[in-house]
Structure formats: structure tokens, C-alpha cells
XYZ file of N, CA and C in Angstrom:
501
model
N 24.284 31.427 63.255
C 22.939 31.217 63.639
C 22.887 30.410 64.578
N 21.958 30.782 65.798
C 21.843 29.894 67.103
C 21.681 28.440 66.847
N 21.452 27.482 67.313
C 21.215 26.352 67.390
C 19.437 26.327 67.587
N 18.742 27.164 67.759
C 17.598 27.171 67.911
C 16.852 27.879 66.990
N 17.544 28.237 65.779
C 17.069 29.180 65.109
C 16.983 28.472 63.426
N 15.883 28.432 63.056
C 15.442 27.966 61.778
C 16.467 28.523 60.642
N 17.001 28.098 59.465
C 17.697 29.030 58.527
C 16.758 29.752 57.971
N 17.094 31.061 57.397
C 16.664 31.748 56.668
C 16.288 31.560 55.414
N 15.518 31.688 54.617
C 15.338 31.301 52.898
C 14.922 32.683 52.536
N 15.325 32.864 51.494
C 15.157 33.784 50.661
C 13.580 33.768 50.227
N 12.869 35.305 50.298
C 11.381 35.613 49.977
C 11.054 35.273 48.663
N 10.157 34.301 48.715
C 9.247 34.125 47.200
C 8.884 32.595 47.224
N 8.544 32.086 45.940
C 7.946 30.331 45.746
C 9.042 29.600 45.700
N 9.536 28.700 46.608
C 10.636 27.795 46.050
C 9.718 26.591 45.563
N 10.506 26.126 44.348
C 9.443 25.065 43.861
C 10.152 23.590 44.006
N 9.652 22.706 44.215
C 10.261 21.173 43.820
C 10.354 20.570 42.615
N 11.780 20.222 42.571
C 12.040 19.464 41.291
C 11.625 18.408 41.709
N 10.985 17.887 40.931
C 10.227 16.631 40.700
C 10.665 15.468 40.571
N 12.021 15.787 39.521
C 12.463 14.466 39.186
C 13.636 14.713 40.191
N 13.893 15.132 40.929
C 15.051 15.238 42.148
C 14.600 15.042 43.470
N 13.508 15.052 43.404
C 12.586 14.806 44.698
C 12.044 13.291 45.054
N 12.383 12.894 45.900
C 12.005 11.531 46.129
C 10.973 11.547 47.565
N 9.599 10.467 47.681
C 9.055 10.888 48.980
C 9.219 8.554 49.105
N 9.716 8.821 50.301
C 10.037 7.232 50.527
C 9.041 6.779 51.746
N 8.749 5.960 52.017
C 7.612 5.258 53.238
C 8.276 3.847 53.782
N 7.920 3.607 54.958
C 8.295 2.712 55.653
C 6.963 2.002 56.111
N 6.598 0.807 56.118
C 5.053 0.453 57.131
C 5.566 -0.898 57.375
N 5.158 -1.541 58.609
C 5.180 -3.166 58.995
C 4.066 -4.045 58.055
N 4.357 -5.068 57.823
C 3.272 -5.966 57.661
C 3.579 -7.235 58.033
N 2.538 -7.683 58.521
C 2.136 -9.103 59.300
C 2.918 -8.646 60.672
N 3.121 -7.433 61.082
C 3.577 -7.548 62.512
C 5.193 -7.103 62.557
N 5.963 -7.736 61.813
C 7.251 -7.622 61.805
C 8.172 -7.198 60.486
N 7.844 -7.390 59.479
C 8.728 -6.903 58.191
C 8.340 -5.646 58.165
N 9.266 -4.727 57.584
C 9.599 -3.488 57.526
C 9.707 -3.368 56.268
N 8.386 -2.955 55.377
C 8.086 -2.611 53.640
C 8.525 -1.086 53.424
N 9.620 -1.090 52.703
C 9.871 -0.030 52.360
C 9.546 0.307 50.884
N 9.296 1.579 50.674
C 8.547 2.267 48.955
C 8.782 3.590 48.845
N 8.779 3.588 47.899
C 8.601 5.035 47.282
C 7.576 5.556 46.085
N 6.949 7.030 46.123
C 6.233 7.485 45.386
C 6.448 8.655 45.300
N 6.483 8.723 43.428
C 6.993 9.932 42.412
C 6.318 11.497 43.369
N 6.994 12.486 43.280
C 6.308 13.623 43.695
C 6.197 14.202 42.472
N 4.948 14.704 42.350
C 4.470 15.416 41.107
C 4.556 16.593 40.903
N 4.429 17.479 42.120
C 4.748 18.754 41.881
C 4.810 19.505 43.952
N 5.287 20.462 43.842
C 5.156 20.839 45.250
C 5.808 22.483 45.544
N 5.618 23.147 46.533
C 6.469 24.520 46.662
C 6.278 25.155 48.009
N 6.962 25.560 48.522
C 7.617 26.264 49.437
C 6.919 27.769 49.190
N 6.039 28.763 50.011
C 6.289 29.966 50.034
C 6.617 30.559 51.373
N 7.655 31.699 51.102
C 8.559 32.039 52.005
C 7.953 34.101 51.883
N 7.604 34.335 53.157
C 7.209 35.972 53.047
C 8.590 36.406 53.182
N 8.435 37.971 53.087
C 9.506 38.933 52.809
C 10.358 38.795 54.395
N 9.968 38.462 55.299
C 10.464 38.398 56.760
C 11.145 36.911 56.635
N 11.424 36.430 55.574
C 12.054 34.810 55.767
C 11.025 33.756 56.639
N 9.774 34.128 56.854
C 8.769 33.059 57.462
C 8.293 32.206 56.592
N 8.309 30.883 56.264
C 7.515 29.552 55.754
C 5.962 30.368 55.475
N 5.406 30.547 54.826
C 4.017 30.466 55.169
C 3.136 29.786 54.569
N 3.613 28.616 54.026
C 2.974 27.697 52.820
C 3.947 26.625 52.408
N 3.060 25.399 52.577
C 3.821 24.147 52.123
C 2.803 23.606 51.490
N 2.735 23.152 50.106
C 2.140 21.875 49.641
C 2.803 20.982 48.394
N 2.362 19.798 48.386
C 2.887 18.649 47.578
C 1.662 17.682 47.232
N 2.217 17.596 45.904
C 1.395 16.342 45.354
C 2.347 15.099 45.004
N 1.544 14.139 45.428
C 2.386 12.346 45.196
C 1.448 11.966 43.958
N 2.066 11.313 43.321
C 1.599 10.382 41.995
C 1.389 8.793 42.791
N 0.590 8.465 43.115
C 0.425 7.193 43.710
C 0.202 6.176 42.425
N -0.172 6.277 41.079
C 0.241 5.456 40.373
C 1.856 4.780 40.110
N 2.606 5.934 40.569
C 3.996 5.146 40.444
C 4.471 4.356 41.743
N 3.721 4.252 42.475
C 3.964 3.670 43.430
C 5.096 2.360 43.369
N 5.958 2.314 44.134
C 7.003 1.199 43.998
C 7.584 0.657 45.515
N 7.347 -0.734 45.578
C 7.899 -1.488 46.810
C 8.723 -2.115 46.513
N 8.969 -2.310 45.270
C 9.886 -3.283 44.756
C 9.598 -4.554 44.539
N 7.935 -4.850 44.580
C 7.330 -6.386 44.753
C 6.352 -5.859 43.956
N 5.966 -5.961 42.343
C 4.987 -5.601 41.762
C 3.470 -6.385 41.744
N 3.251 -7.299 42.572
C 2.270 -7.999 43.129
C 1.806 -7.237 44.137
N 2.556 -6.830 45.360
C 2.375 -6.164 46.069
C 1.848 -4.720 45.838
N 2.717 -4.197 44.647
C 2.013 -2.747 44.388
C 0.621 -2.811 44.089
N 0.495 -3.398 42.594
C -0.759 -4.094 42.218
C -1.760 -3.922 43.460
N -1.412 -4.276 44.294
C -2.884 -4.928 45.580
C -2.737 -3.538 46.408
N -1.753 -2.771 46.643
C -1.810 -1.419 46.844
C -2.724 -0.641 46.677
N -2.438 -0.696 45.041
C -3.288 0.545 44.441
C -5.109 -0.034 44.194
N -5.003 -0.946 44.594
C -6.839 -1.500 44.547
C -7.771 -0.350 45.283
N -9.145 -0.527 45.243
C -9.912 0.293 45.695
C -10.030 0.108 47.405
N -9.649 -1.028 47.673
C -9.887 -1.244 48.939
C -8.792 -0.301 49.957
N -7.738 -0.163 49.344
C -6.647 0.689 49.519
C -6.159 1.713 49.404
N -5.220 2.120 48.449
C -5.283 3.333 47.821
C -6.064 3.885 46.453
N -6.736 2.875 46.046
C -7.574 3.249 45.207
C -7.028 4.068 43.926
N -5.744 3.854 43.382
C -5.168 4.741 42.203
C -5.433 4.734 41.400
N -6.452 4.048 40.838
C -7.103 4.461 39.413
C -7.864 5.374 39.690
N -8.934 5.287 40.443
C -9.835 6.255 40.556
C -9.384 7.691 41.121
N -8.621 7.496 41.837
C -7.853 8.691 42.532
C -6.352 8.572 42.608
N -5.595 9.245 41.499
C -4.229 8.972 41.552
C -3.035 9.880 42.549
N -4.225 10.658 42.837
C -3.060 11.777 43.671
C -2.751 11.644 44.987
N -2.087 11.878 45.971
C -2.006 12.214 47.273
C -1.660 13.748 47.381
N -2.160 14.428 48.218
C -1.787 16.141 48.619
C -1.450 16.281 49.979
N -0.294 17.129 49.930
C -0.390 17.610 51.454
C -0.358 19.074 51.541
N -1.126 19.679 52.150
C -1.189 21.090 52.551
C -0.881 21.385 53.962
N -0.336 22.281 54.013
C 0.233 23.120 55.539
C -0.942 23.658 55.880
N -1.125 23.379 57.153
C -2.212 24.444 58.164
C -1.408 25.552 59.189
N -0.444 24.994 59.567
C 0.497 26.048 60.028
C 2.027 25.125 59.878
N 2.956 26.202 60.170
C 4.421 26.402 60.014
C 4.942 27.438 61.207
N 5.738 26.392 61.971
C 6.372 27.146 63.050
C 7.988 26.384 63.444
N 8.751 27.571 63.309
C 10.279 27.099 63.382
C 10.340 26.170 64.569
N 11.325 25.106 64.543
C 11.437 24.222 65.505
C 12.640 23.995 65.264
N 13.993 24.323 66.208
C 15.184 23.762 66.413
C 15.784 24.509 65.150
N 16.296 23.600 64.311
C 17.307 24.090 63.057
C 16.578 23.861 61.902
N 15.204 23.797 61.847
C 14.412 23.978 60.894
C 12.591 24.076 61.425
N 11.867 23.522 60.907
C 10.555 23.742 60.936
C 9.684 22.475 61.453
N 8.192 22.988 62.050
C 7.417 21.660 62.302
C 6.160 21.959 61.380
N 6.139 21.404 60.489
C 4.767 21.555 59.570
C 3.809 20.792 59.763
N 2.709 21.645 60.139
C 1.263 20.659 60.517
C 0.318 20.616 58.974
N -0.298 19.898 59.037
C -1.184 20.122 57.997
C -2.134 18.505 57.494
N -2.574 18.654 56.567
C -3.695 17.700 55.935
C -3.065 16.904 54.863
N -3.168 15.743 54.997
C -2.822 14.777 53.804
C -4.236 14.398 53.255
N -4.493 14.595 51.789
C -5.487 14.324 51.030
C -5.507 13.169 50.582
N -6.402 12.376 50.515
C -6.236 11.121 49.781
C -7.773 10.486 50.073
N -7.843 9.297 48.765
C -9.004 8.785 48.832
C -10.368 9.333 48.701
N -10.544 10.585 49.027
C -11.561 11.648 48.971
C -11.643 11.840 50.270
N -10.318 11.454 51.095
C -10.682 12.151 52.777
C -9.307 12.494 53.200
N -9.234 13.201 54.097
C -7.610 13.814 54.647
C -7.395 13.265 56.070
N -6.519 13.707 56.624
C -6.309 13.067 57.934
C -5.211 14.032 58.401
N -4.752 14.260 59.812
C -3.849 15.216 60.094
C -2.270 14.775 59.844
N -1.150 15.269 59.306
C 0.181 14.890 59.289
C 1.093 15.744 59.880
N 1.827 15.684 60.783
C 2.774 16.557 61.443
C 4.066 15.914 60.946
N 4.885 17.070 60.114
C 6.328 16.788 59.324
C 7.396 17.691 60.071
N 8.829 17.108 60.467
C 9.440 17.650 61.083
C 10.754 18.239 59.639
N 10.833 19.409 59.465
C 11.580 19.709 58.192
C 12.917 20.549 58.421
N 13.924 19.934 57.851
C 15.216 20.381 58.033
C 15.784 20.649 56.510
N 16.675 21.779 56.638
C 17.542 21.773 55.739
C 18.574 20.683 55.068
N 18.780 20.453 53.774
C 19.446 19.590 53.400
C 19.781 19.679 52.146
N 21.460 19.949 51.841
C 21.615 20.333 50.754
C 21.077 21.460 50.051
N 20.854 20.896 48.830
C 19.999 22.275 47.879
C 18.101 21.924 48.238
N 18.068 21.646 49.432
C 16.442 21.477 50.027
C 16.205 20.754 50.918
N 15.352 20.160 51.350
C 14.969 19.943 52.425
C 14.677 18.116 52.769
N 14.653 18.105 54.234
C 14.048 16.734 54.390
C 13.248 16.709 55.434
N 11.976 16.230 54.970
C 10.739 16.028 55.547
C 10.182 14.644 56.277
N 10.080 14.837 57.515
C 9.910 12.960 58.205
C 8.720 13.329 59.064
N 8.207 12.217 59.065
C 6.737 12.261 60.022
C 6.324 10.857 60.019
N 5.320 10.322 60.867
C 4.395 9.530 60.702
C 3.134 9.551 60.775
N 2.301 8.887 59.563
C 1.205 8.942 59.208
C 0.460 7.889 59.929
N -0.561 7.809 60.456
C -1.853 7.044 61.183
C -2.595 6.806 60.100
N -2.654 5.563 59.404
C -3.804 5.373 58.098
C -5.024 5.151 58.354
N -5.293 4.738 59.538
C -6.508 4.365 60.088
C -7.695 5.529 59.976
N -7.480 6.779 59.549
C -8.349 7.933 59.487
C -8.965 7.905 58.009
N -7.889 7.406 57.226
C -8.014 7.448 55.871
C -9.059 6.353 55.205
N -9.627 5.395 55.931
C -10.388 4.202 55.903
C -10.106 3.042 55.117
N -8.827 2.641 54.974
C -8.372 1.745 54.538
C -8.561 0.468 55.046
N -9.337 -0.383 54.297
C -9.789 -1.780 54.567
C -9.081 -3.110 54.458
N -8.194 -2.928 55.483
C -7.240 -4.167 55.571
C -6.635 -4.176 57.018
N -7.018 -5.454 57.598
C -6.159 -5.671 58.803
C -5.025 -4.868 59.402
N -5.023 -4.473 60.454
C -3.841 -3.937 60.616
C -2.348 -5.098 61.131
N -2.845 -6.118 61.371
C -2.020 -7.414 61.483
C -1.487 -7.508 59.880
N -2.022 -7.281 58.825
C -1.500 -7.501 57.362
C -0.698 -6.089 57.057
N -1.369 -5.030 57.116
C -0.178 -3.747 56.936
C -0.808 -2.949 57.919
N 0.717 -2.673 58.866
C 0.681 -1.374 60.095
C 0.036 -0.356 60.066
N -0.817 0.518 61.047
C -1.433 1.059 61.288
C -0.661 2.347 60.790
N 0.944 2.512 61.244
C 1.509 3.485 61.318
C 2.511 3.612 59.943
N 2.901 4.736 59.290
C 3.609 4.608 58.256
C 4.704 5.576 58.357
N 5.638 5.350 58.156
C 6.680 6.437 58.783
C 7.140 6.975 56.902
N 7.477 8.286 56.889
C 7.503 9.214 55.822
C 8.539 9.880 55.567
N 9.733 9.559 54.674
C 10.453 10.599 54.573
C 10.792 11.291 53.226
N 10.295 12.513 53.322
C 10.805 13.122 51.722
C 11.929 14.137 51.690
N 12.877 13.653 50.762
C 14.012 14.504 50.475
C 13.671 15.192 48.971
N 13.397 16.694 49.444
C 13.118 17.666 48.122
C 13.801 18.568 47.986
N 14.637 18.373 46.730
C 15.511 19.386 46.069
C 14.487 20.680 45.402
N 14.924 21.909 45.921
C 14.452 23.023 45.644
C 14.725 24.052 44.625
N 14.202 24.635 43.961
C 14.224 25.466 42.884
C 14.240 26.832 43.600
N 15.263 27.824 43.687
C 14.877 29.269 44.799
C 14.153 29.549 43.717
N 13.372 30.790 44.250
C 12.807 32.096 43.764
C 13.517 32.817 42.748
N 12.889 33.392 41.404
C 13.928 33.925 40.757
C 13.712 35.649 40.846
């Protein structure tokens, strides 16, 4: 494989193993503290055509399981002015374009949260039995009503997804 060719995947639907997949994030608060957290991945899949091209990527996360290691912070993040997870417990990503990029892929899509959506681009690489997707989310288009000095505008995302190959 050349250094500029994404590895080929077998054709079919690759399913995310939810119990073995993590979605982690880091966001700054008060301008300097990096706050890490995780959100459980409920479901997801990657579609690969007969030519080995990735044609679809989808994922669903469970906001009710958000964990920053601080129960008070978690409860605050789940309130209606932020994630509103009681009324809308899901966060979803769906790719609108996938292109080979270096040893992996660049996946551009829409992140849906709180009844709205925003664009998100992820860099995806093969990692063991799955993939690692990384990107930065601009939370401003999602309408969260909290000053940027309290919770940073940009959220770093890392998803380590173990995939079940097609049968």
C-alpha cells in the first residue's frame, strides 16, 4: 500500500461494536482548563461498496450517559440550555461525503443535536480492529446558550470505534 492510499475494506456493512467503542471529547472551560469526557456510542455503521469505497458513515451517541468525571458538571451539561438530553437524548452524525485522505479518509457530514445540525469533518484512520476518527466541533451553530468564557467554543472529538466486519 502506498503512503497515500487508504486501506481497502471488505464490501458490505461494518457495524460499530457499541460496548467496545468510545467517543471522547475535550473542551476548555474558563479559557484554560481542559475538561475531558466521554459519551457512549449507541450504534453506528460504515457502508463499503464492491470497489472498496466507503459510501456511508453513521453514528448515534447517548447523551444521557455523558461522563466528565464530575457529576455536578454532567448534570449541568444535560440541562435544556446546553445538551437538553432529557428531551433529546441522542446525538447523531451522518456523512455527506467521504474521500480518501493519506492513509485513511476524510469524512464530512452533519452532526445533529438539540433539533439542529452543524457541519463536522473527521479525519479517520484504521486502528487495530476498527477506526479512529478525530475532529473539532464548533458548538456555536448548535445554539447552546452559555458564554464562551465558561465553556469553550471548540470541542475536540476522538472516536475509537471497533467494527464488526460484514458477514
